[in-house]
mmCIF file of C-alpha atoms in Angstrom:
data_model
loop_
_atom_site.group_PDB
_atom_site.id
_atom_site.type_symbol
_atom_site.label_atom_id
_atom_site.label_comp_id
_atom_site.label_asym_id
_atom_site.label_seq_id
_atom_site.Cartn_x
_atom_site.Cartn_y
_atom_site.Cartn_z
ATOM 1 C CA MET A 1 33.678 245.038 359.659
ATOM 2 C CA MET A 2 34.571 243.725 356.210
ATOM 3 C CA GLN A 3 38.191 242.676 355.825
ATOM 4 C CA THR A 4 40.155 243.604 352.716
ATOM 5 C CA ARG A 5 43.107 242.014 351.003
ATOM 6 C CA THR A 6 45.172 245.126 351.685
ATOM 7 C CA ALA A 7 45.192 244.571 355.450
ATOM 8 C CA ALA A 8 48.576 243.747 356.948
ATOM 9 C CA ILE A 9 46.909 242.230 360.025
ATOM 10 C CA ALA A 10 43.318 241.012 360.141
ATOM 11 C CA PHE A 11 41.358 239.679 363.106
ATOM 12 C CA LYS A 12 38.266 237.877 361.842
ATOM 13 C CA ASN A 13 35.661 237.162 364.495
ATOM 14 C CA LEU A 14 38.574 236.246 366.739
ATOM 15 C CA THR A 15 37.981 234.867 370.225
ATOM 16 C CA ARG A 16 40.564 233.613 372.686
ATOM 17 C CA ASP A 17 39.755 231.739 375.888
ATOM 18 C CA PHE A 18 42.075 230.532 378.635
ATOM 19 C CA PRO A 19 41.161 227.537 380.825
ATOM 20 C CA ILE A 20 40.955 228.193 384.566
ATOM 21 C CA GLY A 21 41.351 225.395 387.112
ATOM 22 C CA GLN A 22 40.151 221.828 386.689
ATOM 23 C CA ARG A 23 36.412 222.330 386.249
ATOM 24 C CA GLY A 24 36.325 223.505 382.673
ATOM 25 C CA PHE A 25 35.925 227.201 383.476
ATOM 26 C CA LYS A 26 37.342 229.639 380.928
ATOM 27 C CA LEU A 27 38.569 233.226 380.981
ATOM 28 C CA ARG A 28 37.668 235.076 377.789
ATOM 29 C CA ALA A 29 40.572 237.385 376.928
ATOM 30 C CA LEU A 30 39.247 238.470 373.510
ATOM 31 C CA GLU A 31 35.700 238.160 372.195
ATOM 32 C CA ALA A 32 34.631 238.224 368.537
ATOM 33 C CA ILE A 33 37.206 240.826 367.456
ATOM 34 C CA ASN A 34 36.940 242.085 363.888
ATOM 35 C CA LEU A 35 39.779 244.439 363.076
ATOM 36 C CA GLU A 36 41.984 245.209 360.111
ATOM 37 C CA ILE A 37 45.252 247.100 360.314
ATOM 38 C CA PRO A 38 46.560 248.704 357.092
ATOM 39 C CA PRO A 39 50.019 247.784 355.729
ATOM 40 C CA ARG A 40 51.727 251.087 356.531
ATOM 41 C CA GLY A 41 51.743 253.783 359.177
ATOM 42 C CA ILE A 42 51.873 253.676 362.980
ATOM 43 C CA PHE A 43 48.989 251.910 364.701
ATOM 44 C CA GLY A 44 48.298 252.219 368.432
ATOM 45 C CA LEU A 45 46.747 249.283 370.279
ATOM 46 C CA LEU A 46 45.358 250.840 373.461
ATOM 47 C CA GLY A 47 43.468 249.713 376.535
ATOM 48 C CA PRO A 48 43.773 249.417 380.320
ATOM 49 C CA ASN A 49 45.448 246.451 381.997
ATOM 50 C CA GLY A 50 43.529 243.258 381.373
ATOM 51 C CA SER A 51 41.893 244.526 378.186
ATOM 52 C CA GLY A 52 43.470 241.869 375.943
ATOM 53 C CA LYS A 53 46.332 243.817 374.329
ATOM 54 C CA SER A 54 49.066 241.318 375.177
ATOM 55 C CA THR A 55 46.867 238.441 374.030
ATOM 56 C CA ALA A 56 46.275 240.238 370.729
ATOM 57 C CA ILE A 57 50.016 240.702 370.221
ATOM 58 C CA LYS A 58 50.715 237.023 370.957
ATOM 59 C CA LEU A 59 48.061 236.043 368.424
ATOM 60 C CA ILE A 60 49.673 238.272 365.774
ATOM 61 C CA LEU A 61 53.047 236.656 366.485
ATOM 62 C CA GLY A 62 51.575 233.161 366.417
ATOM 63 C CA LEU A 63 52.549 232.484 370.027
ATOM 64 C CA LEU A 64 48.870 231.768 370.746
ATOM 65 C CA LYS A 65 46.141 230.204 368.619
ATOM 66 C CA PRO A 66 42.562 231.543 368.465
ATOM 67 C CA SER A 67 39.833 229.642 370.266
ATOM 68 C CA ASP A 68 37.531 230.751 367.460
ATOM 69 C CA GLY A 69 37.902 232.866 364.334
ATOM 70 C CA CYS A 70 41.344 233.611 362.913
ATOM 71 C CA CYS A 71 44.231 236.065 362.738
ATOM 72 C CA GLU A 72 45.956 236.661 359.399
ATOM 73 C CA VAL A 73 49.163 238.469 358.465
ATOM 74 C CA PHE A 74 49.115 239.604 354.843
ATOM 75 C CA GLY A 75 46.533 236.909 354.168
ATOM 76 C CA GLU A 76 48.585 234.120 355.753
ATOM 77 C CA PRO A 77 47.676 232.422 359.050
ATOM 78 C CA ALA A 78 49.463 234.140 361.947
ATOM 79 C CA GLY A 79 52.272 231.928 363.192
ATOM 80 C CA SER A 80 53.113 230.467 359.789
ATOM 81 C CA LEU A 81 56.748 230.647 358.702
ATOM 82 C CA THR A 82 55.809 233.100 355.956
ATOM 83 C CA SER A 83 54.057 235.481 358.342
ATOM 84 C CA ARG A 84 56.753 235.307 361.016
ATOM 85 C CA LYS A 85 59.439 236.311 358.545
ATOM 86 C CA ARG A 86 57.556 239.538 357.900
ATOM 87 C CA ILE A 87 57.384 240.605 361.560
ATOM 88 C CA GLY A 88 59.953 242.164 363.905
ATOM 89 C CA TYR A 89 59.133 242.159 367.617
ATOM 90 C CA LEU A 90 60.345 244.000 370.710
ATOM 91 C CA PRO A 91 58.677 242.831 373.962
ATOM 92 C CA GLU A 92 58.096 245.121 376.929
ATOM 93 C CA ASN A 93 60.819 243.542 379.068
ATOM 94 C CA PRO A 94 63.250 241.815 376.694
ATOM 95 C CA ARG A 95 65.649 239.299 378.217
ATOM 96 C CA PHE A 96 68.674 239.268 375.973
ATOM 97 C CA HIS A 97 71.828 237.187 376.293
ATOM 98 C CA ASN A 98 73.902 239.355 378.651
ATOM 99 C CA PHE A 99 77.210 237.714 377.709
ATOM 100 C CA LEU A 100 76.900 238.941 374.101
ATOM 101 C CA THR A 101 77.854 242.349 372.806
ATOM 102 C CA GLY A 102 75.192 244.434 371.117
ATOM 103 C CA ARG A 103 76.621 243.636 367.707
ATOM 104 C CA GLU A 104 76.758 239.908 368.460
ATOM 105 C CA LEU A 105 73.174 240.014 369.675
ATOM 106 C CA VAL A 106 71.901 241.618 366.477
ATOM 107 C CA ARG A 107 73.862 239.095 364.385
ATOM 108 C CA TYR A 108 72.390 236.256 366.455
ATOM 109 C CA PHE A 109 68.832 237.334 365.654
ATOM 110 C CA ALA A 110 69.773 237.834 362.016
ATOM 111 C CA VAL A 111 70.943 234.206 361.880
ATOM 112 C CA LEU A 112 67.683 233.071 363.477
ATOM 113 C CA SER A 113 65.839 234.936 360.724
ATOM 114 C CA GLY A 114 67.532 232.778 358.093
ATOM 115 C CA MET A 115 69.541 235.528 356.435
ATOM 116 C CA GLY A 116 72.651 234.838 354.360
ATOM 117 C CA LYS A 117 76.135 235.735 355.595
ATOM 118 C CA GLU A 118 76.562 238.840 353.444
ATOM 119 C CA ALA A 119 73.077 240.117 354.303
ATOM 120 C CA ILE A 120 73.760 239.522 358.004
ATOM 121 C CA ARG A 121 76.926 241.604 357.886
ATOM 122 C CA GLU A 122 75.352 244.461 355.933
ATOM 123 C CA GLN A 123 72.063 244.578 357.813
ATOM 124 C CA THR A 124 73.694 244.327 361.243
ATOM 125 C CA GLU A 125 75.790 247.425 360.632
ATOM 126 C CA LYS A 126 72.899 249.222 358.985
ATOM 127 C CA VAL A 127 70.422 248.813 361.856
ATOM 128 C CA ILE A 128 73.053 249.513 364.523
ATOM 129 C CA ASN A 129 73.692 252.835 362.797
ATOM 130 C CA GLN A 130 69.951 253.479 362.415
ATOM 131 C CA VAL A 131 69.316 253.189 366.146
ATOM 132 C CA GLY A 132 72.397 255.185 367.098
ATOM 133 C CA MET A 133 74.318 252.350 368.788
ATOM 134 C CA GLU A 134 77.639 252.647 366.948
ATOM 135 C CA GLN A 135 79.501 253.651 370.089
ATOM 136 C CA GLY A 136 78.027 250.929 372.280
ATOM 137 C CA ALA A 137 77.761 248.028 369.844
ATOM 138 C CA ASP A 138 80.877 246.262 371.156
ATOM 139 C CA ARG A 139 79.955 246.534 374.824
ATOM 140 C CA LYS A 140 78.356 243.621 376.661
ATOM 141 C CA VAL A 141 74.576 243.821 376.799
ATOM 142 C CA LYS A 142 74.719 243.440 380.591
ATOM 143 C CA THR A 143 76.314 246.910 380.803
ATOM 144 C CA TYR A 144 73.517 248.636 378.883
ATOM 145 C CA SER A 145 71.151 251.219 380.313
ATOM 146 C CA LYS A 146 67.410 250.859 379.728
ATOM 147 C CA GLY A 147 67.592 253.264 376.808
ATOM 148 C CA MET A 148 70.439 251.326 375.201
ATOM 149 C CA LEU A 149 68.522 248.061 375.657
ATOM 150 C CA GLN A 150 65.540 249.576 373.860
ATOM 151 C CA ARG A 151 67.784 250.736 371.032
ATOM 152 C CA ILE A 152 69.531 247.406 370.561
ATOM 153 C CA GLY A 153 66.124 245.739 370.907
ATOM 154 C CA LEU A 154 64.852 247.828 368.017
ATOM 155 C CA ALA A 155 67.952 246.869 366.029
ATOM 156 C CA GLN A 156 67.332 243.124 366.476
ATOM 157 C CA ALA A 157 63.683 243.592 365.528
ATOM 158 C CA LEU A 158 64.652 245.435 362.342
ATOM 159 C CA VAL A 159 67.666 243.438 361.202
ATOM 160 C CA HIS A 160 65.722 241.187 358.807
ATOM 161 C CA ASP A 161 63.923 244.205 357.277
ATOM 162 C CA PRO A 162 60.396 243.201 358.357
ATOM 163 C CA ASP A 163 57.201 244.637 356.899
ATOM 164 C CA ILE A 164 55.637 244.851 360.371
ATOM 165 C CA LEU A 165 57.293 246.043 363.574
ATOM 166 C CA VAL A 166 55.421 245.088 366.770
ATOM 167 C CA LEU A 167 56.438 247.015 369.903
ATOM 168 C CA ASP A 168 55.058 246.273 373.363
ATOM 169 C CA GLU A 169 55.497 249.315 375.633
ATOM 170 C CA PRO A 170 58.621 250.574 373.789
ATOM 171 C CA LEU A 171 58.861 253.635 376.073
ATOM 172 C CA SER A 172 58.631 251.709 379.345
ATOM 173 C CA GLY A 173 61.277 252.733 381.889
ATOM 174 C CA LEU A 174 62.890 255.381 379.698
ATOM 175 C CA ASP A 175 63.883 258.791 381.024
ATOM 176 C CA PRO A 176 62.654 261.888 379.113
ATOM 177 C CA GLN A 177 65.748 261.993 376.900
ATOM 178 C CA GLY A 178 65.533 258.281 376.087
ATOM 179 C CA THR A 179 61.813 258.595 375.383
ATOM 180 C CA SER A 180 62.420 261.472 372.989
ATOM 181 C CA GLU A 181 65.166 259.563 371.174
ATOM 182 C CA VAL A 182 63.055 256.425 370.748
ATOM 183 C CA MET A 183 60.111 258.531 369.576
ATOM 184 C CA ASP A 184 62.304 260.083 366.893
ATOM 185 C CA LEU A 185 63.359 256.596 365.792
ATOM 186 C CA LEU A 186 59.742 255.434 365.540
ATOM 187 C CA LYS A 187 58.794 258.462 363.465
ATOM 188 C CA ALA A 188 61.703 257.775 361.116
ATOM 189 C CA PHE A 189 60.750 254.105 360.730
ATOM 190 C CA GLY A 190 57.106 255.034 360.183
ATOM 191 C CA ASP A 191 58.116 257.295 357.302
ATOM 192 C CA LYS A 192 59.569 254.318 355.408
ATOM 193 C CA GLY A 193 56.183 252.989 354.321
ATOM 194 C CA LYS A 194 55.955 250.008 356.664
ATOM 195 C CA LEU A 195 53.674 249.181 359.586
ATOM 196 C CA ILE A 196 54.478 249.749 363.257
ATOM 197 C CA VAL A 197 52.054 248.382 365.863
ATOM 198 C CA ILE A 198 52.582 249.969 369.281
ATOM 199 C CA CYS A 199 51.044 248.832 372.534
ATOM 200 C CA SER A 200 51.482 251.548 375.183
ATOM 201 C CA HIS A 201 49.949 253.346 378.168
ATOM 202 C CA LEU A 202 51.717 256.653 377.414
ATOM 203 C CA LEU A 203 48.856 258.216 375.497
ATOM 204 C CA THR A 204 50.295 261.698 375.070
ATOM 205 C CA ARG A 205 53.374 260.251 373.362
ATOM 206 C CA ILE A 206 51.301 257.793 371.318
ATOM 207 C CA GLU A 207 49.283 260.721 370.014
ATOM 208 C CA GLU A 208 52.465 262.245 368.599
ATOM 209 C CA VAL A 209 53.235 259.355 366.265
ATOM 210 C CA CYS A 210 50.133 257.230 365.619
ATOM 211 C CA ASP A 211 47.957 257.526 362.521
ATOM 212 C CA ARG A 212 45.281 255.113 363.743
ATOM 213 C CA VAL A 213 44.357 253.537 367.075
ATOM 214 C CA ALA A 214 42.116 250.804 368.421
ATOM 215 C CA ILE A 215 40.832 250.568 371.986
ATOM 216 C CA LEU A 216 40.259 247.200 373.642
ATOM 217 C CA TYR A 217 38.283 246.938 376.864
ATOM 218 C CA LYS A 218 37.496 243.727 378.713
ATOM 219 C CA GLY A 219 38.346 241.735 375.623
ATOM 220 C CA LYS A 220 36.116 243.684 373.257
ATOM 221 C CA LEU A 221 36.917 246.211 370.550
ATOM 222 C CA VAL A 222 35.446 249.551 371.653
ATOM 223 C CA VAL A 223 36.458 251.722 368.704
ATOM 224 C CA GLU A 224 39.026 251.933 365.890
ATOM 225 C CA GLY A 225 39.945 254.619 363.394
ATOM 226 C CA THR A 226 42.229 257.513 362.493
ATOM 227 C CA LEU A 227 43.106 259.968 365.239
ATOM 228 C CA ASP A 228 42.001 262.902 363.081
ATOM 229 C CA VAL A 229 38.480 261.457 362.824
ATOM 230 C CA LEU A 230 38.221 260.115 366.373
ATOM 231 C CA LEU A 231 39.568 263.256 368.053
ATOM 232 C CA GLY A 232 37.843 265.741 365.767
ATOM 233 C CA GLY A 233 40.662 267.366 363.860
ATOM 234 C CA SER A 234 44.261 267.280 362.735
ATOM 235 C CA ARG A 235 47.065 267.558 365.297
ATOM 236 C CA ASP A 236 48.277 270.566 363.263
ATOM 237 C CA THR A 237 44.986 272.487 363.586
ATOM 238 C CA LYS A 238 45.083 275.179 366.265
ATOM 239 C CA LEU A 239 42.542 277.521 367.838
ATOM 240 C CA LEU A 240 43.713 281.092 368.403
ATOM 241 C CA LYS A 241 42.274 283.486 370.987
ATOM 242 C CA VAL A 242 42.834 287.126 370.132
ATOM 243 C CA SER A 243 41.621 290.504 371.421
ATOM 244 C CA GLY A 244 41.210 293.823 369.665
ATOM 245 C CA GLU A 245 38.698 295.868 367.680
ATOM 246 C CA GLY A 246 37.646 295.224 364.130
ATOM 247 C CA VAL A 247 38.477 291.507 364.042
ATOM 248 C CA ASP A 248 37.374 290.033 360.719
ATOM 249 C CA PRO A 249 37.864 286.225 360.528
ATOM 250 C CA ALA A 250 38.423 286.430 356.772
ATOM 251 C CA GLY A 251 41.347 288.774 357.235
ATOM 252 C CA LEU A 252 42.615 287.498 360.559
ATOM 253 C CA ALA A 253 46.123 286.654 359.336
ATOM 254 C CA GLU A 254 46.580 290.150 357.975
ATOM 255 C CA LEU A 255 45.077 291.770 361.054
ATOM 256 C CA LEU A 256 47.433 289.924 363.363
ATOM 257 C CA ALA A 257 50.353 291.301 361.426
ATOM 258 C CA THR A 258 49.156 294.852 360.920
ATOM 259 C CA LYS A 259 46.767 295.765 363.750
ATOM 260 C CA GLY A 260 48.866 294.915 366.770
ATOM 261 C CA LEU A 261 46.374 292.363 368.046
ATOM 262 C CA LYS A 262 47.296 290.501 371.188
ATOM 263 C CA LEU A 263 47.523 286.713 371.000
ATOM 264 C CA GLU A 264 46.050 285.478 374.284
ATOM 265 C CA GLY A 265 46.206 281.722 373.795
ATOM 266 C CA VAL A 266 46.750 278.782 371.485
ATOM 267 C CA GLN A 267 45.143 275.383 371.929
ATOM 268 C CA ASP A 268 44.609 272.246 369.928
ATOM 269 C CA ALA A 269 41.385 272.156 367.976
ATOM 270 C CA ARG A 270 40.924 268.465 368.681
ATOM 271 C CA ARG A 271 40.452 266.720 372.017
ATOM 272 C CA PRO A 272 43.467 265.273 373.835
ATOM 273 C CA LEU A 273 43.855 261.533 373.323
ATOM 274 C CA ASP A 274 43.870 260.749 377.062
ATOM 275 C CA GLU A 275 40.558 262.595 377.581
ATOM 276 C CA TRP A 276 38.944 260.816 374.642
ATOM 277 C CA PHE A 277 40.384 257.483 375.779
ATOM 278 C CA LEU A 278 38.762 257.770 379.219
ATOM 279 C CA GLN A 279 35.433 258.602 377.606
ATOM 280 C CA MET A 280 35.628 255.505 375.416
ATOM 281 C CA ILE A 281 36.496 253.330 378.410
ATOM 282 C CA ASN A 282 33.594 254.769 380.385
ATOM 283 C CA GLN A 283 31.277 254.027 377.488
ATOM 284 C CA GLY A 284 32.645 250.500 377.368
ATOM 285 C CA GLU A 285 31.989 250.137 381.087
ATOM 286 C CA GLY A 286 28.421 251.237 380.545
ATOM 287 C CA LYS A 287 27.924 248.659 377.801
ATOM 288 C CA ALA A 288 29.466 245.982 379.968
ATOM 289 C CA GLY A 289 27.055 246.821 382.765
#
């Protein structure tokens, strides 16, 4: 796949191996990945356990180096100071300083980002308000619920106003209410014209927010594209099942209103993401065999 200068993140023929034991054996976590992620929207990085998702995230952050090929962030090598300043990150199981309050924690990460004093003060209050943590900002982090940890984690990832937000399983361990609240936050952030990269197993929730997805399987890229194209239709397109005489598709809207037709069912026109995902994985298994 040809890479373009507009890509926020670009994997170019990227391979990553890990040494195993003392005999020179290697485990290939990612193999010859070519992938570009556009600079705005919500991008889902999907795949079963062991597919290479965590390795891909660490390469984007510069925590790992490629064995071959390269990873770029806005044209800069991943891991460079310039690229790191443009990324905010929330790991799956963050380990924050429990003796700090939420507000102190966000300020701490703002300082690490190299922000000035005035910007630290303004941005800290801004992101705390954005994630709905005004009431809990002065409590110790050790008293936080899982949902509150995810919220304050989002705040620290956003405090330096990054162009890219990388989230590893942001819905992990949340109850239904917490999941819904975090989903609303992600949708709001995605509407601001920046890029969110989400790694998650919760496919039905991913489908609600993502514009594009990529599937990794056994270290290889299986498929990548917009959900509308991959799933065969917009999430807003519905199929209606009606009964009655004289149904004319051209005048269906009018008939429903005037003829007393019975609406027997509504379903999505496109395939569910989890069903499509399993098909792609099965195809990948076939190729691997």
